[in-house]
Coordinates of C-alpha atoms and ligand atoms in Angstrom, one line a residue:
X8 CA 15.2 30.8 27.3
X9 CA 12.4 28.6 26.7
X10 CA 10.3 31.1 24.8
X11 CA 13.0 33.0 22.9
X12 CA 14.3 29.5 21.5
X13 CA 11.0 29.0 20.1
X14 CA 10.2 32.3 18.9
X15 CA 13.1 32.8 16.7
X16 CA 12.7 29.6 15.4
X17 CA 9.1 30.8 14.7
X18 CA 10.6 34.7 13.1
X19 CA 12.9 32.5 10.9
X20 CA 10.0 30.6 8.9
X21 CA 7.3 32.6 9.4
X22 CA 5.3 32.6 6.5
X23 CA 5.5 28.9 5.8
X24 CA 4.7 27.2 8.9
X25 CA 1.0 26.7 9.8
X26 CA -0.2 29.0 11.9
X27 CA -0.1 26.9 15.1
X28 CA 3.2 26.4 15.0
X29 CA 3.4 29.9 15.8
X30 CA 1.1 30.7 18.1
X31 CA 1.9 28.1 20.8
X32 CA 4.6 30.6 22.7
X33 CA 3.7 29.4 26.0
X34 CA 4.1 25.2 27.3
X35 CA 0.4 25.6 29.6
X36 CA 1.3 21.9 30.2
X37 CA 3.7 20.7 33.8
X38 CA 7.1 21.6 32.1
X39 CA 8.7 18.0 31.4
X40 CA 12.7 17.7 31.4
X41 CA 14.0 14.6 28.9
X42 CA 17.7 13.8 29.7
X43 CA 19.0 11.6 27.4
X44 CA 22.4 9.7 28.0
X45 CA 23.6 9.8 24.2
X46 CA 26.6 7.3 24.3
X47 CA 24.7 4.9 26.6
X48 CA 23.3 2.6 24.3
X49 CA 19.9 0.5 25.7
X50 CA 19.0 -1.2 22.8
X51 CA 19.1 -1.7 19.1
X52 CA 16.3 -0.3 16.6
X53 CA 15.2 -2.6 14.1
X54 CA 16.4 -1.6 10.4
X55 CA 13.6 -3.1 9.0
X56 CA 11.1 -1.4 12.1
X57 CA 8.7 0.9 8.8
X58 CA 7.4 -0.9 5.6
X59 CA 4.2 -1.0 3.5
X60 CA 1.4 -3.6 4.5
X61 CA -1.1 -3.6 1.3
X62 CA -3.9 -5.9 -0.3
X63 CA -6.5 -5.4 -2.7
X64 CA -9.0 -3.3 -1.2
X65 CA -10.0 0.1 -1.6
X66 CA -9.8 -0.1 -4.8
X67 CA -5.5 -0.3 -3.7
X68 CA -4.4 -1.6 -7.3
X69 CA -7.1 -2.1 -10.0
X70 CA -8.0 1.9 -9.8
X71 CA -5.0 2.7 -7.5
X72 CA -1.3 2.2 -7.7
X73 CA -1.8 -0.4 -10.8
X74 CA -1.5 1.9 -13.9
X75 CA -3.7 0.0 -15.6
X76 CA -6.8 2.4 -16.4
X77 CA -9.4 0.2 -18.8
X78 CA -12.2 -1.0 -15.7
X79 CA -13.3 -4.4 -16.6
X80 CA -11.0 -4.9 -19.2
X81 CA -11.7 -8.6 -19.2
X82 CA -15.6 -8.2 -19.6
X83 CA -17.1 -9.7 -16.8
X84 CA -20.3 -9.6 -17.3
X85 CA -23.2 -8.9 -14.6
X86 CA -27.0 -10.2 -15.4
X87 CA -27.8 -8.0 -18.1
X88 CA -24.7 -6.3 -19.3
X89 CA -20.8 -5.3 -19.0
X90 CA -20.0 -3.0 -15.9
X91 CA -18.3 0.4 -17.0
X92 CA -19.0 -0.5 -20.5
X93 CA -21.5 1.1 -22.8
X94 CA -22.6 0.3 -26.1
X95 CA -22.1 3.5 -28.7
X96 CA -23.8 4.0 -31.5
X97 CA -22.7 6.9 -33.4
X98 CA -25.3 8.8 -36.0
X99 CA -27.1 5.5 -37.8
X100 CA -25.6 2.8 -36.6
X101 CA -27.1 0.2 -35.0
X102 CA -25.3 -3.0 -33.0
X103 CA -26.0 -4.9 -29.6
X104 CA -23.5 -6.0 -27.5
X105 CA -23.1 -9.6 -25.8
X106 CA -21.5 -12.1 -23.6
X107 CA -20.0 -14.9 -25.2
X108 CA -19.5 -17.3 -23.3
X109 CA -18.2 -19.8 -26.3
X110 CA -14.9 -18.3 -27.6
X111 CA -12.6 -15.8 -25.8
X112 CA -8.6 -15.5 -26.3
X113 CA -7.4 -18.4 -23.6
X114 CA -8.1 -20.7 -21.9
X115 CA -7.7 -18.6 -18.6
X116 CA -10.4 -15.8 -20.4
X117 CA -12.6 -18.4 -22.3
X118 CA -15.4 -15.3 -23.1
X119 CA -15.6 -11.9 -24.6
X120 CA -17.6 -9.4 -25.2
X121 CA -19.6 -9.6 -29.2
X122 CA -20.6 -7.2 -30.6
X123 CA -23.1 -7.8 -33.5
X124 CA -23.2 -4.7 -35.6
X125 CA -26.0 -4.5 -38.2
X126 CA -25.3 -1.1 -39.8
X127 CA -22.3 1.2 -39.6
X128 CA -20.5 3.6 -41.7
X129 CA -17.9 5.6 -41.6
X130 CA -19.6 8.8 -40.5
X131 CA -22.4 6.7 -37.8
X132 CA -19.5 4.1 -36.1
X133 CA -20.4 1.8 -33.8
X134 CA -18.9 0.1 -31.0
X135 CA -18.0 0.3 -26.9
X136 CA -16.8 2.9 -24.1
X137 CA -15.0 2.4 -21.5
X138 CA -15.7 4.4 -18.8
X139 CA -12.4 3.6 -16.6
X140 CA -12.0 4.2 -12.7
X141 CA -14.1 6.7 -12.1
X142 CA -12.7 8.8 -15.6
X143 CA -9.5 8.0 -17.6
X144 CA -6.9 10.3 -16.5
X145 CA -4.7 12.2 -19.3
X146 CA -2.0 14.5 -19.3
X147 CA -0.9 16.6 -22.2
X148 CA 1.7 15.5 -24.3
X149 CA 2.1 12.0 -23.2
X150 CA 1.8 8.2 -25.4
X151 CA -0.2 5.8 -23.7
X152 CA 0.0 2.5 -24.3
X153 CA -3.1 0.1 -25.1
X154 CA -4.0 -3.3 -26.5
X155 CA -7.0 -5.6 -26.7
X156 CA -7.5 -9.2 -27.9
X157 CA -9.8 -9.6 -30.8
X158 CA -11.3 -11.1 -34.0
X159 CA -14.0 -10.4 -36.4
X160 CA -16.4 -13.1 -38.4
X161 CA -16.0 -12.9 -42.3
X162 CA -17.4 -9.5 -43.1
X163 CA -14.8 -7.4 -42.3
X164 CA -16.0 -5.3 -39.6
X165 CA -12.5 -4.1 -38.8
X166 CA -10.5 -2.0 -38.9
X167 CA -10.8 -0.3 -35.0
X168 CA -10.7 3.1 -34.5
X169 CA -9.4 3.5 -31.2
X170 CA -10.0 6.9 -29.2
X171 CA -9.6 8.8 -25.6
X172 CA -12.5 11.5 -25.6
X173 CA -13.1 14.3 -22.9
X174 CA -16.8 13.7 -21.2
X175 CA -18.0 17.4 -21.3
X176 CA -17.0 18.3 -25.2
X177 CA -16.5 15.3 -26.5
X178 CA -13.4 16.1 -27.9
X179 CA -11.5 13.5 -29.3
X180 CA -8.4 13.9 -27.5
X181 CA -6.0 11.1 -29.0
X182 CA -6.8 8.7 -31.7
X183 CA -5.7 6.0 -33.8
X184 CA -6.5 2.7 -36.2
X185 CA -6.2 -0.3 -35.8
X186 CA -6.3 -2.7 -38.8
X187 CA -5.4 -6.0 -40.1
X188 CA -8.3 -8.2 -37.5
X189 CA -8.5 -11.8 -38.5
X190 CA -10.7 -14.9 -37.7
X191 CA -8.7 -16.1 -35.1
X192 CA -8.1 -14.6 -31.7
X193 CA -5.1 -12.4 -31.2
X194 CA -3.4 -9.1 -29.8
X195 CA -3.6 -6.2 -30.9
X196 CA -1.4 -2.6 -29.9
X197 CA -1.5 0.5 -30.4
X198 CA -0.8 4.0 -29.1
X199 CA -2.5 7.2 -27.9
X200 CA -0.4 10.4 -27.7
X201 CA -2.1 13.5 -26.3
X202 CA -1.6 16.7 -27.5
X203 CA -1.4 19.9 -25.6
X204 CA -4.7 19.1 -23.0
X205 CA -5.3 20.3 -19.6
X206 CA -4.9 17.3 -17.0
X207 CA -8.0 16.1 -16.3
X208 CA -9.8 12.4 -15.2
X209 CA -13.1 13.0 -17.1
X210 CA -12.4 11.2 -20.1
X211 CA -13.6 7.4 -21.7
X212 CA -11.8 5.2 -24.0
X213 CA -14.0 4.3 -27.2
X214 CA -13.6 1.2 -29.8
X215 CA -15.6 1.6 -32.9
X216 CA -15.8 0.2 -36.3
X217 CA -17.5 1.5 -39.5
X218 CA -19.1 -1.7 -41.4
X219 CA -21.5 -4.3 -40.3
X220 CA -20.4 -7.6 -38.8
X221 CA -19.2 -8.7 -36.1
X222 CA -16.3 -8.3 -33.9
X223 CA -15.2 -10.1 -30.6
X224 CA -13.1 -8.3 -28.2
X225 CA -11.1 -9.1 -25.0
X226 CA -8.6 -8.0 -22.6
X227 CA -8.5 -4.0 -23.7
X228 CA -6.1 -1.9 -21.4
X229 CA -4.3 1.3 -22.1
X230 CA -1.6 2.4 -19.9
X231 CA -0.3 6.0 -18.4
X232 CA 3.7 6.5 -18.2
X233 CA 4.6 4.0 -15.1
X234 CA 7.2 4.0 -11.8
X235 CA 10.7 3.2 -13.9
X236 CA 8.5 2.9 -17.0
X237 CA 7.2 -1.0 -16.1
X238 CA 5.4 -2.6 -18.1
X239 CA 2.3 -3.2 -16.5
X240 CA 3.4 -1.6 -13.8
X241 CA 2.4 1.4 -11.6
X242 CA 1.1 5.0 -10.8
X243 CA 4.0 7.2 -10.7
X244 CA 2.6 9.7 -8.0
X245 CA 1.8 6.8 -5.7
X246 CA 5.2 5.5 -5.9
X247 CA 6.7 8.5 -5.0
X248 CA 4.9 9.3 -2.2
X249 CA 5.2 5.4 -0.6
X250 CA 9.0 5.9 -1.4
X251 CA 9.1 8.7 0.7
X252 CA 8.1 6.6 3.9
X253 CA 11.1 4.8 3.2
X254 CA 9.6 1.6 3.3
X255 CA 11.9 -1.5 4.0
X256 CA 9.2 -4.1 3.4
X257 CA 6.2 -4.6 1.8
X258 CA 4.0 -7.3 3.3
X259 CA 1.8 -8.6 0.5
X260 CA -0.7 -9.9 -1.0
X261 CA -2.8 -9.4 2.6
X262 CA -4.8 -9.0 5.0
X263 CA -8.0 -11.0 4.1
X264 CA -7.5 -10.7 0.3
X265 CA -4.4 -14.0 1.2
X266 CA -7.5 -15.6 2.8
X267 CA -10.6 -14.7 0.5
X268 CA -14.5 -15.4 1.8
X269 CA -14.2 -18.8 0.8
X270 CA -11.4 -21.5 0.3
X271 CA -11.7 -21.6 -3.6
X272 CA -11.3 -17.6 -3.8
X273 CA -8.3 -17.6 -1.7
X274 CA -5.0 -15.8 -3.7
X275 CA -3.8 -18.4 -5.9
X276 CA -0.6 -16.8 -6.5
X277 CA -0.2 -19.5 -9.7
X278 CA -2.8 -17.6 -11.5
X279 CA -1.6 -14.3 -10.9
X280 CA 1.9 -15.0 -13.0
X281 CA 2.6 -14.8 -16.7
X282 CA 1.2 -13.0 -19.8
X283 CA -2.4 -11.2 -18.4
X284 CA -4.2 -13.6 -20.6
X285 CA -3.3 -16.3 -19.0
X286 CA -4.9 -14.8 -15.6
X287 CA -8.2 -15.4 -14.7
X288 CA -8.9 -13.2 -12.7
X289 CA -10.6 -13.5 -9.2
X290 CA -13.1 -12.4 -6.7
X291 CA -11.7 -10.2 -3.7
X292 CA -13.3 -10.2 -0.2
X293 CA -13.7 -6.5 -0.6
X294 CA -16.9 -6.5 -2.9
X295 CA -15.0 -6.5 -6.1
X296 CA -13.4 -7.9 -8.6
X297 CA -9.4 -8.5 -9.0
X298 CA -8.2 -8.4 -12.6
X299 CA -4.6 -10.0 -10.7
X300 CA -3.0 -7.4 -13.3
X301 CA -1.0 -6.7 -10.1
X302 CA 0.2 -10.5 -9.5
X303 CA 2.9 -12.0 -7.6
X304 CA 5.7 -10.9 -10.2
X305 CA 4.4 -7.4 -9.9
X306 CA 4.2 -7.7 -5.8
X307 CA 8.0 -8.5 -6.1
X308 CA 8.9 -5.7 -8.7
X309 CA 7.3 -3.1 -6.4
X310 CA 9.5 -4.5 -4.2
X311 CA 13.0 -4.5 -5.8
X312 CA 11.5 -0.6 -7.2
X313 CA 11.5 0.7 -3.7
X314 CA 14.8 -1.6 -2.0
X315 CA 12.1 -3.2 0.1
X316 CA 12.2 -6.8 1.6
X317 CA 9.1 -9.1 0.5
X318 CA 7.5 -10.3 3.4
X319 CA 5.4 -13.1 1.7
X320 CA 2.3 -14.0 3.5
X321 CA 1.3 -17.6 2.3
X322 CA -2.0 -18.9 1.8
X323 CA -3.0 -21.3 4.9
X324 CA -5.8 -23.2 4.9
X325 CA -8.6 -20.7 6.2
X326 CA -10.8 -18.8 4.6
X327 CA -13.0 -16.6 6.5
X328 CA -16.3 -17.9 6.2
X329 CA -15.0 -20.0 8.4
X330 CA -13.8 -22.9 6.3
X331 CA -10.2 -24.8 6.9
X332 CA -7.9 -28.0 6.0
X333 CA -7.5 -30.3 8.6
X334 CA -3.5 -30.5 8.9
X335 CA -2.1 -33.7 8.1
X336 CA -2.4 -35.0 4.4
X337 CA -5.5 -32.8 3.4
X338 CA -3.5 -30.1 4.1
X339 CA -0.5 -31.2 2.5
X340 CA -1.2 -30.1 -1.1
X341 CA -1.1 -26.0 0.2
X342 CA 1.9 -26.7 1.7
X343 CA 3.2 -27.9 -1.5
X344 CA 1.8 -24.8 -3.5
X345 CA 3.9 -22.3 -0.5
X346 CA 7.0 -24.7 -1.3
X347 CA 6.4 -23.7 -5.5
X348 CA 6.0 -20.2 -4.1
X349 CA 8.6 -20.1 -2.2
X350 CA 10.6 -21.5 -5.2
X351 CA 9.4 -18.9 -7.8
X352 CA 10.7 -15.9 -5.3
X353 CA 13.7 -17.4 -4.1
X354 CA 14.9 -20.0 -6.7
X355 CA 17.3 -20.1 -9.2
X356 CA 16.2 -20.1 -13.3
X357 CA 17.6 -23.5 -13.0
X358 CA 15.0 -24.5 -10.5
X359 CA 11.5 -25.8 -12.1
X360 CA 10.0 -22.6 -10.4
X361 CA 12.3 -20.3 -11.0
X362 CA 12.4 -21.1 -14.2
X363 CA 9.2 -20.3 -14.7
X364 CA 10.0 -16.4 -12.9
X365 CA 12.5 -16.7 -15.1
X366 CA 9.8 -17.1 -18.2
X367 CA 8.0 -14.6 -17.1
X368 CA 10.7 -11.6 -17.2
X369 CA 12.8 -11.9 -14.0
X370 CA 16.1 -14.3 -13.9
X371 CA 17.0 -13.1 -11.2
X372 CA 16.0 -14.6 -8.1
X373 CA 14.4 -12.3 -4.9
X374 CA 15.8 -11.9 -1.6
X375 CA 13.5 -13.1 1.4
X376 CA 14.0 -13.4 4.8
X377 CA 10.2 -13.7 6.2
X378 CA 6.9 -15.7 5.5
X379 CA 3.9 -15.2 7.3
X380 CA 1.7 -18.6 7.9
X381 CA -1.7 -17.0 7.1
X382 CA -3.3 -13.9 8.1
X383 CA -5.9 -13.0 11.6
X384 CA -5.5 -16.9 12.2
X385 CA -7.4 -16.2 15.7
X386 CA -10.4 -16.1 13.8
X387 CA -10.2 -19.6 13.0
X388 CA -12.5 -20.8 15.3
X389 CA -11.6 -25.0 14.5
X390 CA -8.4 -23.9 16.6
X391 CA -6.7 -26.2 13.7
X392 CA -3.7 -23.1 13.4
X393 CA -1.3 -24.6 15.6
X394 CA -1.4 -28.2 13.5
X395 CA -1.6 -25.6 10.2
X396 CA 1.4 -23.6 11.6
X397 CA 3.4 -26.5 13.1
X398 CA 2.8 -28.0 9.7
X399 CA 4.3 -25.5 7.3
X400 CA 6.7 -24.4 9.6
X401 CA 8.2 -27.9 9.3
X402 CA 8.2 -28.0 5.9
X403 CA 9.3 -24.5 5.1
X404 CA 12.4 -24.7 7.5
X405 CA 13.2 -28.1 5.9
X406 CA 14.2 -26.5 2.7
X407 CA 14.7 -23.1 4.1
X408 CA 16.3 -23.2 7.3
X409 CA 17.5 -19.4 7.4
X410 CA 13.8 -17.5 6.9
X411 CA 12.3 -16.7 9.6
X412 CA 8.5 -17.8 9.8
X413 CA 5.8 -15.7 10.9
X414 CA 2.8 -16.8 12.9
X415 CA -0.8 -15.0 12.7
X416 CA -1.5 -15.8 16.5
X417 CA 0.5 -17.6 19.2
X418 CA 0.7 -21.1 18.8
X419 CA 0.8 -23.4 21.8
X420 CA 2.4 -26.5 20.6
X421 CA 5.9 -24.4 19.5
X422 CA 7.6 -21.4 19.3
X423 CA 7.2 -18.9 16.4
X424 CA 10.0 -17.3 15.4
X425 CA 7.8 -13.7 14.7
X426 CA 4.6 -14.0 16.1
X427 CA 2.1 -10.8 14.1
X428 CA 0.1 -8.5 16.2
X429 CA -2.9 -6.5 14.7
X430 CA -4.5 -3.1 16.3
X431 CA -7.1 -1.0 15.0
X432 CA -8.2 1.9 17.4
X433 CA -9.1 4.8 18.4
X434 CA -5.8 7.8 19.9
X435 CA -6.7 7.8 23.3
X436 CA -6.9 3.5 23.3
X437 CA -2.9 3.9 21.8
X438 CA -2.0 6.8 24.5
X439 CA -3.4 4.6 27.4
X440 CA -0.9 1.9 25.8
X441 CA 2.5 3.1 24.8
X442 CA 4.2 1.2 27.1
X443 CA 2.5 -2.7 25.6
X444 CA 5.7 -3.9 25.0
X445 CA 8.0 -2.2 27.4
X446 CA 7.6 -5.7 29.2
X447 CA 7.4 -8.2 26.8
X448 CA 9.9 -11.2 27.1
X449 CA 13.2 -11.0 25.2
X450 CA 13.5 -14.2 24.8
X451 CA 9.8 -14.6 23.2
X452 CA 9.2 -14.6 19.5
X453 CA 10.1 -11.6 18.1
X454 CA 7.2 -9.4 16.9
X455 CA 5.8 -7.8 13.7
X456 CA 3.0 -5.3 14.4
X457 CA 1.7 -6.6 11.1
X458 CA -1.3 -4.2 11.0
X459 CA -2.2 -1.5 12.8
X460 CA -3.8 2.5 13.0
X461 CA -5.7 4.9 14.7
X462 CA -9.3 4.8 13.6
X463 CA -10.7 8.8 13.0
X464 CA -10.9 10.5 10.1
X465 CA -12.3 9.0 6.7
X466 CA -11.2 8.0 4.0
X467 CA -8.0 8.9 5.4
X468 CA -7.2 9.9 9.2
X469 CA -7.2 13.4 10.6
X470 CA -4.8 14.8 12.7
X471 CA -6.1 13.3 16.1
X472 CA -5.5 10.0 14.5
X473 CA -1.8 11.5 13.4
X474 CA -1.6 12.3 17.0
X475 CA -2.8 8.5 18.2
X476 CA -0.2 7.2 15.7
X477 CA 2.6 9.3 16.3
X478 CA 2.2 8.6 20.1
X479 CA 2.2 4.6 19.1
X480 CA 5.0 4.8 17.5
X481 CA 7.4 5.7 19.9
X482 CA 6.2 2.4 22.2
X483 CA 7.2 0.7 19.1
X484 CA 10.6 2.8 18.0
X485 CA 11.6 2.3 22.4
X486 CA 11.1 -1.7 21.4
X487 CA 12.1 -2.1 18.5
X488 CA 14.7 -4.7 19.8
X489 CA 11.8 -6.9 19.7
X490 CA 9.5 -5.1 17.5
X491 CA 11.5 -6.4 14.3
X492 CA 8.4 -5.1 11.7
X493 CA 5.6 -2.9 11.7
X494 CA 3.3 -1.6 8.7
X495 CA -0.2 1.0 9.2
X496 CA -3.0 -0.5 7.5
X497 CA -4.5 0.2 5.4
X498 CA -2.1 2.1 3.0
X499 CA -4.3 3.0 0.1
X500 CA -7.6 4.2 -0.3
X501 CA -9.6 5.7 -3.9
X502 CA -11.8 8.5 -2.3
X503 CA -14.3 8.3 -4.7
X504 CA -17.8 7.2 -4.0
X505 CA -17.8 3.5 -3.5
X506 CA -14.3 3.2 -3.7
X507 CA -13.7 2.8 0.2
X508 CA -14.3 -0.4 2.3
X509 CA -12.8 0.1 5.1
X510 CA -12.5 3.5 6.7
X511 CA -8.9 5.5 7.6
X512 CA -6.9 4.6 5.2
X513 CA -3.0 6.4 5.2
X514 CA -3.4 8.1 1.8
X515 CA -6.2 8.8 -0.4
X516 CA -6.0 9.6 -4.7
X517 CA -8.8 9.4 -7.3
X518 CA -7.8 8.9 -11.1
X519 CA -5.5 11.8 -11.2
X520 CA -4.6 13.1 -7.7
X521 CA -3.0 11.9 -4.5
X522 CA -2.6 12.9 -0.7
X523 CA -0.5 11.8 2.7
X524 CA -3.0 12.2 5.1
X525 CA -1.5 13.6 8.5
X526 CA -0.9 10.1 9.6
X527 CA 1.3 9.7 6.0
X528 CA 3.2 12.7 7.0
X529 CA 3.7 11.0 10.8
X530 CA 4.9 8.0 8.8
X531 CA 6.7 9.8 6.5
X532 CA 9.0 11.9 9.7
X533 CA 9.4 8.8 12.2
X534 CA 11.0 6.7 9.0
X535 CA 13.1 9.2 7.7
X536 CA 14.6 9.6 11.0
X537 CA 15.1 6.8 12.4
X538 CA 18.4 5.9 13.5
X539 CA 19.9 2.2 15.2
X540 CA 20.1 2.8 18.5
X541 CA 18.2 3.4 21.9
X542 CA 20.3 5.3 23.8
X543 CA 19.3 5.9 27.6
X544 CA 16.7 8.9 28.5
X545 CA 13.8 9.4 31.1
X546 CA 11.4 11.8 31.8
X547 CA 10.4 13.8 34.3
X548 CA 6.9 15.8 34.1
X549 CA 5.1 16.9 31.3
X550 CA 1.3 15.7 30.8
X551 CA -0.5 12.9 30.6
X552 CA -0.3 13.3 26.4
X553 CA 3.4 13.7 26.3
X554 CA 4.8 10.8 24.5
X555 CA 8.4 10.7 23.2
X556 CA 11.2 7.9 21.9
X557 CA 14.8 8.8 21.7
X558 CA 17.1 6.7 19.0
X559 CA 20.6 7.5 17.4
X560 CA 22.4 7.2 13.9
X561 CA 25.5 5.5 15.0
X562 CA 26.9 6.3 11.8
X563 CA 26.1 9.6 11.9
X564 CA 26.5 10.4 15.4
X565 CA 23.1 12.0 15.2
X566 CA 20.3 12.0 17.8
X567 CA 16.9 11.9 16.7
X568 CA 14.8 13.4 19.5
X569 CA 10.6 12.3 18.3
X570 CA 8.1 14.2 20.7
X571 CA 4.5 13.8 20.3
X572 CA 2.1 16.6 22.1
X573 CA -0.7 15.5 22.2
X574 CA -3.1 17.9 24.3
X575 CA -4.7 21.1 23.3
X576 CA -2.1 23.2 25.4
X577 CA 1.3 23.9 24.3
X578 CA 3.8 22.0 26.5
X579 CA 7.2 22.6 27.4
X580 CA 10.5 20.3 27.3
X581 CA 13.6 20.8 28.5
X582 CA 15.9 18.7 27.2
X583 CA 19.6 17.6 28.5
X584 CA 22.1 15.9 27.3
X585 CA 24.7 15.0 30.5
X586 CA 27.9 14.3 29.0
X587 CA 27.7 14.9 25.7
X588 CA 29.2 17.5 23.2
X589 CA 27.0 18.6 20.4
X590 CA 26.8 21.0 17.7
X591 CA 25.0 24.3 18.5
X592 CA 22.0 24.4 16.1
X593 CA 20.1 21.4 14.8
X594 CA 16.9 20.8 12.6
X595 CA 13.4 20.8 13.7
X596 CA 10.4 19.0 12.0
X597 CA 7.1 19.9 12.9
X598 CA 3.7 18.8 12.0
X599 CA 0.9 20.5 13.6
X600 CA -2.9 21.3 13.4
X601 CA -5.0 23.5 15.4
X602 CA -7.4 21.0 15.9
X603 CA -8.3 17.1 16.2
X604 CA -10.8 16.9 13.7
X605 CA -8.2 18.7 11.0
X606 CA -7.1 17.2 8.0
X607 CA -6.0 16.8 4.5
X608 CA -8.1 15.9 1.4
X609 CA -7.8 15.5 -2.2
X610 CA -9.4 18.8 -2.6
X611 CA -7.0 20.3 0.1
X612 CA -3.7 18.0 0.1
X613 CA -1.5 20.1 1.9
X614 CA -3.5 21.7 5.1
X615 CA -1.1 19.8 6.8
X616 CA 2.5 18.9 6.3
X617 CA 5.9 19.0 7.7
X618 CA 7.6 22.3 8.6
X619 CA 11.4 21.9 8.6
X620 CA 13.3 24.9 10.7
X621 CA 16.4 25.0 12.5
X622 CA 16.4 24.3 16.2
X623 CA 19.2 26.9 18.0
X624 CA 21.3 27.3 21.1
X625 CA 20.9 23.6 20.7
X626 CA 24.0 22.8 23.4
X627 CA 23.3 22.5 27.0
X628 CA 19.6 22.4 27.9
X629 CA 17.7 22.9 25.2
X630 CA 14.4 24.6 26.5
X631 CA 11.9 23.5 23.9
X632 CA 8.1 24.3 23.6
X633 CA 6.2 21.9 21.5
X634 CA 2.6 24.0 19.8
X635 CA -0.3 22.2 20.9
X636 CA -1.4 19.3 18.6
X637 CA 2.0 18.8 17.4
X638 CA 4.1 16.0 16.5
X639 CA 8.2 17.2 16.2
X640 CA 11.8 15.3 15.6
X641 CA 14.7 17.2 16.9
X642 CA 17.5 16.1 15.1
X643 CA 20.9 16.9 16.8
X644 CA 24.2 16.0 15.9
X645 CA 27.0 15.3 18.2
X646 CA 30.7 16.8 17.4
Ligands
LIG26 O1 -7.0 -4.0 6.8 C1 -8.1 -4.6 6.5 C2 -8.2 -5.8 7.7 O2 -7.8 -5.9 9.1 C3 -7.5 -6.9 6.6 O3 -7.7 -7.1 5.6 C4 -7.4 -7.6 7.5 O4 -6.4 -8.4 8.3 C5 -8.0 -6.9 9.0 O5 -8.8 -7.5 9.8

């Protein structure tokens, strides 16, 4: 019966199934009996269990989610040149570029690129080119919206010719002319439209002039179409991948990115809002500079777009080079800054900071339930976190009594609402610890597993990591009466050479393509079939690498059985539902691979993807065989 059921499933879907599903006809591990009491609820499942955690790491925003395609658009110089910008001298043109620290378009950007052209004409133009973030992604028949700030000297060096050029052929793919440049800083906008081209990232942007003279430039920007057509918005393919994860929340802005290496390098939210020209940019602790184009309001709009709750982390007076601010009056300005931030997020347009948000384009306040005070403060060797947390807690609760305030490590002086636990592990460590929260005090603080991942595979997790992740998720689901939220980290990685600072990241991409790792698909499966209640269940037998969780969608009377077979052998599981009246067929979703090292890559994005099939003969005892190395969701309706 066991084999018959599985063979039928296999035959029905043959042709699209990975081989691993079809070769698993025999259960070699000790057979398991899983008993599910569908109508005996044990605990609630947190509706916010699965969400996203992000920060500026691995070119997650710049060169990633944030759709800007001009790199170093604000012309940050290094010692001798401007990274990602190259001088262009076509034909007989003669010119030089330099960093001018005496003039810029704003207080935030008080410097600029100075282009001195000594010789140029229409057929010998001079200017600069930008190489993008490992290229510039261009699609056919697409409009790209651009802008720059510029001024010229008295010699009428303009107009500025702007073009997108294919790297290999040198062919101009799209071009336009921006005229009317004056002696004062001003923003100019333009559009570039491609025709019938092959989609490719092997392109660059060129800005040239045809007359001698001097031109100053800053904030050169170019955007492709964005998700929900947002101005200054996000990459469509990545947003769609995130949406498929059914995320309930977004934890931002970090991570170490919140703290910075040094206190002046912390995430200062006030410097990330308003027009881009008023954002000074800042160094991230992940060894590159952040444009802050994806600033506080953009984080909130990202939440809005994907219907996620913001989980806002506020800087709490600790930066990673063991720098801290003493609790008490020294910390007061930082607490006030957090209160201002909360008002910016949640205040009406009649409040001071709510009015600033309205001016920035979003009059409606955002709804906020959770605030996190700092990040990983267990690293602060000064022992100041107890005092810092308490000071933030009291000030925030006084103004926002319903906000849940997350501590980044247990504090002794008081009981936090929620504590954030982080786990970066090997798969075997997760296998051995899936019962971690089974005995946690239900009267203590709630738990936020704010960062966790199986770190096996680079740049993205392999199937062995996905098995570790899925096993760990079964434990989190079973305990989601106390685990209110959980988020894999890091979420994103640019897979180009030099793009990654932290290995094993959920979603990989280059300038034009993206893919989900096996762990990504495991997340999609667990979040899509979440349920809202945990019914009573027990398992007997089964190998040590069999893990499961059972939840129920009470509204639709639907059971979700998640099974993880981390063994190299198939696993037989007899599932019984005493007293339950079940539909005779259900849905089976399978993620499976031949071995732990199998994975997806930017060139082979679909080696391992979930496969749906029909579960038959469900009523009574379901005789089921899991393939070796597999993660499965069984979705079964109660009648
Ligand atoms: O996720 C990468 C880093 O790991 C985060 O920035 C930090 O919070 C943790 O140590």
